[in-house]
Amino acid sequence: MPEIQTSMSAYIKEHAGLKYIFFGGKGGVGKTVFAAATAVHNAQLGRRTILASTNPVHSLSSLLGQNVLGKHTPVDGVPNLWAYEIETKETIERSKVEIREKIQWFLKFADISTKAEDFVESATMNPAFEESAMFENMIDLMFKDEYDVYVFDTAPTANARRLLGMSKVYGLWVNKMLKSREEAKTLRELLSFTKKKEVDPLMAYLISFRERMEHGRVLLTDPEKTSFFFVTLPEALPIAVITRFIQWFHDFGIPVGGVLVNMLIDKKSLDAGAADFVKNRVAMQDEHMKTVWQKFDGSVRAIVPLYETEIRGIPMLKRLGDAMFA
């Protein structure tokens, strides 16, 4: 059986400037506990650390046994660590107000006499609007630069890809909007009798927004500061999911730190009288570990055993962290 070439611990040492650490993978593989264990590990090293969830279906509060929804909350029993389930409700309401203003600017600019409300509702009812709000909250957190290390527990991989790819998508969209707006402004000035130069708040907003997205893109694609780790079980579907998504993350330029295998049954704990169910699970995992080594050899950073109890609370997170960073 191949061996880990660069462990999680060695990888972190080689990337001493790593500041933004993301965890993703198929649903149910253990993203949240790996993110939390990494945050606890960094806090124990004396680094001021924030553990943030961008998953709309948060589970940090349940994992930690304390309410961390909507605000930076010191984690009981772990100095230097704060946890935060990002709440998008306020951001969505604030965005509705901003969109209303921008649509009103646009309608006034185009001399269109109608109410903005219908446009606002259609824009904010879009399913992607919450993801957009989550992205805004995430980069706000990064821009404030209040912590040494940021550990993000992301949504299942498809959502995470869209979330992290937004800086690039937004950039392309804003450039098109700026070009259209500039053309409309030039045409309006040519047709105007007064030739008066008008202040265009929408144009100023678009320029500011483009600068903000570019700042976010630079942070998210900096291999010295950012890494995305994929968590998988030794099972066919989680392995297939991350195989596809690793390439997609490369396409967005987001640095991939490696692959972490969760819940591998420790054969040393089994005796000859083990139940057939367990023996079958071990045989199945053996086959899928061959695939893991075949596809990700050189990128496997840690292999963590299936524990006798679920991982909840700080003592179990420290135990998981010891296995991850051995």
XYZ file of C-alpha atoms in Angstrom:
326
model
C 0.000 0.000 0.000
C 1.469 3.458 -0.891
C 2.252 5.925 1.880
C 1.494 9.588 2.404
C 4.291 11.634 0.842
C 3.441 15.038 2.328
C 1.294 14.896 5.427
C -1.166 17.587 6.489
C 1.297 18.695 9.136
C 4.180 18.870 6.635
C 2.002 20.720 4.111
C 1.082 23.375 6.661
C 4.738 23.809 7.614
C 5.691 24.181 3.941
C 2.998 26.858 3.551
C 3.781 28.991 6.574
C 1.792 31.921 5.185
C -1.416 29.905 4.770
C -4.282 32.020 6.035
C -7.491 30.928 4.281
C -8.207 27.185 4.604
C -11.340 25.710 2.999
C -12.856 22.243 3.395
C -15.295 20.689 0.949
C -16.532 17.418 -0.479
C -19.702 15.433 -0.982
C -22.366 15.819 1.692
C -21.894 13.688 4.803
C -18.164 12.985 4.426
C -17.045 15.016 7.472
C -16.211 18.488 6.133
C -17.414 20.246 9.262
C -15.434 18.123 11.728
C -12.244 18.391 9.639
C -12.623 22.171 9.429
C -13.292 22.390 13.180
C -10.357 20.142 14.083
C -8.066 22.254 11.895
C -9.316 25.444 13.550
C -8.765 23.976 17.040
C -5.268 22.847 16.008
C -4.323 26.338 14.787
C -5.760 27.996 17.890
C -3.727 25.633 20.084
C -0.624 26.842 18.249
C -1.419 30.346 19.491
C -2.886 31.660 16.242
C -5.946 33.890 16.448
C -8.379 31.722 14.461
C -11.939 32.031 13.131
C -13.941 28.943 12.153
C -16.693 30.059 9.764
C -19.495 28.124 8.079
C -20.650 29.164 4.590
C -22.982 26.171 4.395
C -26.630 27.359 4.335
C -27.407 24.247 6.407
C -25.127 25.083 9.323
C -23.954 22.447 11.820
C -21.161 24.182 13.749
C -23.445 25.043 16.678
C -24.419 21.396 17.092
C -20.838 20.234 16.725
C -19.476 22.699 19.304
C -22.442 22.530 21.666
C -22.958 26.313 21.676
C -24.827 28.828 19.574
C -22.489 30.508 17.051
C -25.112 31.665 14.528
C -24.767 35.193 13.199
C -21.870 36.487 15.310
C -18.223 35.779 16.079
C -18.418 33.648 19.234
C -15.484 32.626 21.452
C -15.353 28.828 21.563
C -15.594 27.493 25.103
C -12.413 25.800 26.271
C -10.249 26.846 23.302
C -8.387 30.148 23.684
C -7.695 32.009 20.396
C -10.671 30.386 18.626
C -13.925 31.999 17.488
C -16.736 30.315 15.534
C -19.289 31.923 13.243
C -22.192 30.542 11.224
C -22.648 33.204 8.572
C -26.220 34.524 8.622
C -27.335 35.788 5.219
C -30.708 37.221 6.256
C -29.404 40.727 7.035
C -27.236 40.732 3.914
C -30.193 39.785 1.727
C -32.329 42.603 3.184
C -29.480 45.104 2.745
C -28.951 43.900 -0.817
C -32.640 44.435 -1.600
C -32.313 48.092 -0.563
C -29.161 48.515 -2.658
C -30.715 46.811 -5.693
C -33.789 49.033 -5.398
C -31.557 52.130 -5.482
C -29.595 50.853 -8.476
C -32.696 49.956 -10.453
C -34.144 53.390 -9.706
C -30.925 54.973 -10.946
C -31.110 52.883 -14.104
C -34.777 53.679 -14.772
C -34.171 57.391 -14.245
C -31.102 57.285 -16.495
C -33.075 55.573 -19.252
C -36.091 57.884 -18.778
C -38.318 54.855 -18.069
C -41.343 55.627 -15.926
C -42.200 52.570 -13.881
C -41.805 51.233 -10.352
C -38.655 49.402 -9.316
C -40.400 46.974 -6.954
C -41.255 44.369 -9.579
C -37.632 44.285 -10.751
C -36.373 44.049 -7.156
C -38.581 41.075 -6.357
C -37.621 39.174 -9.509
C -33.926 39.801 -8.839
C -33.955 38.793 -5.178
C -36.156 35.708 -5.605
C -33.423 34.104 -7.717
C -32.116 30.893 -5.993
C -28.549 32.114 -6.502
C -29.239 35.294 -4.525
C -28.514 33.610 -1.174
C -25.232 32.229 -2.512
C -24.356 35.721 -3.674
C -25.133 37.080 -0.191
C -23.037 34.316 1.386
C -20.116 35.210 -0.879
C -20.417 38.885 0.088
C -20.303 37.917 3.788
C -17.358 35.588 3.258
C -15.136 38.132 1.513
C -16.189 40.827 4.010
C -14.844 38.543 6.710
C -11.594 38.053 4.801
C -11.165 41.764 3.978
C -11.484 42.843 7.628
C -8.326 40.858 8.350
C -9.012 40.457 12.084
C -7.578 36.932 12.449
C -4.354 35.063 11.737
C -6.150 32.042 10.252
C -9.577 31.639 8.614
C -10.991 28.098 8.383
C -14.115 27.748 6.251
C -16.590 24.879 6.415
C -18.213 25.072 2.984
C -21.396 23.633 1.538
C -21.225 20.374 -0.471
C -18.768 20.732 -3.302
C -21.071 21.934 -6.094
C -22.181 24.876 -3.958
C -18.626 25.543 -2.809
C -17.410 25.646 -6.390
C -20.066 28.186 -7.322
C -19.414 30.160 -4.151
C -15.649 30.389 -4.607
C -15.929 30.859 -8.357
C -18.093 33.925 -7.936
C -15.133 36.299 -7.855
C -14.262 35.256 -11.399
C -17.858 35.146 -12.635
C -18.648 38.496 -11.033
C -15.572 40.018 -12.643
C -16.672 38.943 -16.132
C -20.225 40.171 -15.502
C -19.150 43.564 -14.149
C -16.839 44.193 -17.112
C -19.748 43.598 -19.490
C -21.995 45.852 -17.407
C -19.376 48.617 -17.372
C -18.980 48.451 -21.144
C -22.752 48.645 -21.703
C -23.107 51.460 -19.196
C -20.283 53.461 -20.797
C -21.867 53.060 -24.246
C -25.275 54.152 -22.922
C -23.761 57.143 -21.164
C -21.872 58.247 -24.284
C -25.017 57.931 -26.417
C -27.087 59.870 -23.871
C -24.543 62.710 -23.809
C -24.463 62.861 -27.624
C -28.254 63.144 -27.832
C -28.562 65.613 -24.987
C -29.386 69.230 -25.808
C -27.643 70.592 -22.723
C -24.403 68.535 -23.081
C -24.332 68.620 -19.316
C -22.109 66.032 -17.642
C -24.236 63.984 -15.241
C -23.093 62.119 -12.178
C -23.675 58.385 -12.727
C -23.857 56.603 -9.348
C -24.403 53.219 -11.016
C -21.141 53.534 -12.913
C -19.295 54.461 -9.703
C -20.836 51.447 -7.972
C -19.821 49.076 -10.769
C -16.217 50.305 -10.680
C -16.116 49.901 -6.887
C -17.698 46.432 -7.156
C -15.148 45.353 -9.767
C -12.273 46.425 -7.511
C -13.819 44.499 -4.616
C -14.237 41.321 -6.670
C -10.692 41.572 -7.994
C -9.415 41.856 -4.420
C -11.414 38.726 -3.532
C -10.124 36.849 -6.573
C -6.514 37.703 -5.723
C -6.921 36.348 -2.175
C -8.757 33.177 -3.241
C -6.192 32.276 -5.916
C -3.037 33.041 -3.927
C -1.339 29.630 -3.328
C 0.695 31.074 -0.460
C -2.421 32.188 1.442
C -5.236 29.915 0.314
C -5.812 26.154 0.095
C -8.918 24.053 -0.495
C -8.901 20.561 0.991
C -11.253 17.816 -0.216
C -12.620 15.322 2.303
C -13.705 11.876 1.143
C -14.771 8.527 2.528
C -13.223 5.327 1.114
C -16.360 4.876 -0.977
C -17.099 5.160 -4.692
C -19.412 8.201 -4.820
C -17.401 10.657 -2.653
C -14.242 9.713 -4.577
C -15.972 10.253 -7.932
C -17.312 13.637 -6.793
C -13.976 15.078 -5.722
C -12.212 13.652 -8.800
C -14.466 15.850 -10.957
C -14.371 18.886 -8.726
C -10.614 19.063 -8.224
C -10.248 19.853 -11.939
C -13.014 22.443 -11.742
C -11.253 24.175 -8.878
C -8.075 24.220 -10.941
C -10.100 25.896 -13.709
C -11.050 28.708 -11.305
C -7.436 29.017 -10.180
C -8.245 28.098 -6.572
C -5.267 26.260 -5.007
C -6.047 22.657 -3.994
C -4.188 21.626 -0.840
C -4.946 17.921 -1.016
C -7.254 15.077 -0.108
C -8.194 13.802 3.358
C -9.672 10.317 3.831
C -12.159 9.913 6.648
C -13.559 6.866 8.517
C -11.128 4.159 7.390
C -11.722 1.084 9.575
C -8.604 0.189 11.576
C -7.855 -3.471 10.775
C -5.719 -3.791 13.896
C -8.843 -3.403 16.003
C -10.493 -6.447 14.378
C -10.078 -10.025 15.487
C -10.886 -13.305 13.726
C -14.385 -13.286 15.169
C -15.378 -9.967 13.594
C -18.834 -9.923 12.037
C -19.143 -10.547 8.295
C -20.691 -7.104 7.956
C -17.475 -5.536 9.249
C -15.249 -7.807 7.152
C -17.225 -6.862 4.042
C -16.892 -3.154 4.840
C -13.125 -3.573 5.281
C -12.832 -5.400 1.943
C -14.886 -2.668 0.252
C -12.695 0.076 1.751
C -9.547 -1.765 0.631
C -10.757 -1.651 -2.976
C -11.660 2.021 -2.813
C -8.356 2.934 -1.157
C -6.645 1.519 -4.255
C -8.609 4.087 -6.264
C -7.676 6.841 -3.822
C -3.974 6.111 -4.228
C -4.341 5.749 -7.983
C -6.119 9.082 -8.424
C -4.630 11.218 -5.644
C -1.208 9.728 -4.848
C 1.012 12.633 -3.810
C -2.023 14.674 -2.712
C -3.268 12.491 0.161
C -2.534 14.492 3.331
C -4.143 12.363 6.073
C -6.094 9.162 6.634
C -8.320 9.248 9.700
C -9.886 6.156 11.288
C -13.537 5.472 11.983
C -13.880 6.165 15.706
C -15.973 4.184 18.157
C -18.145 7.248 18.744
C -19.300 10.240 16.723
C -17.173 13.358 16.702
C -18.830 16.079 18.772
C -17.353 18.506 21.262
C -13.841 19.813 21.774
C -12.210 16.638 23.239
C -13.176 14.586 20.154
C -12.085 17.418 17.825
C -8.689 17.462 19.522
C -8.470 13.690 19.064
C -9.312 14.052 15.370
C -6.782 16.886 15.062
C -4.077 14.658 16.567
C -4.765 12.086 13.821
C -4.938 14.708 11.051
C -1.725 16.490 12.045
C 0.267 13.449 13.235
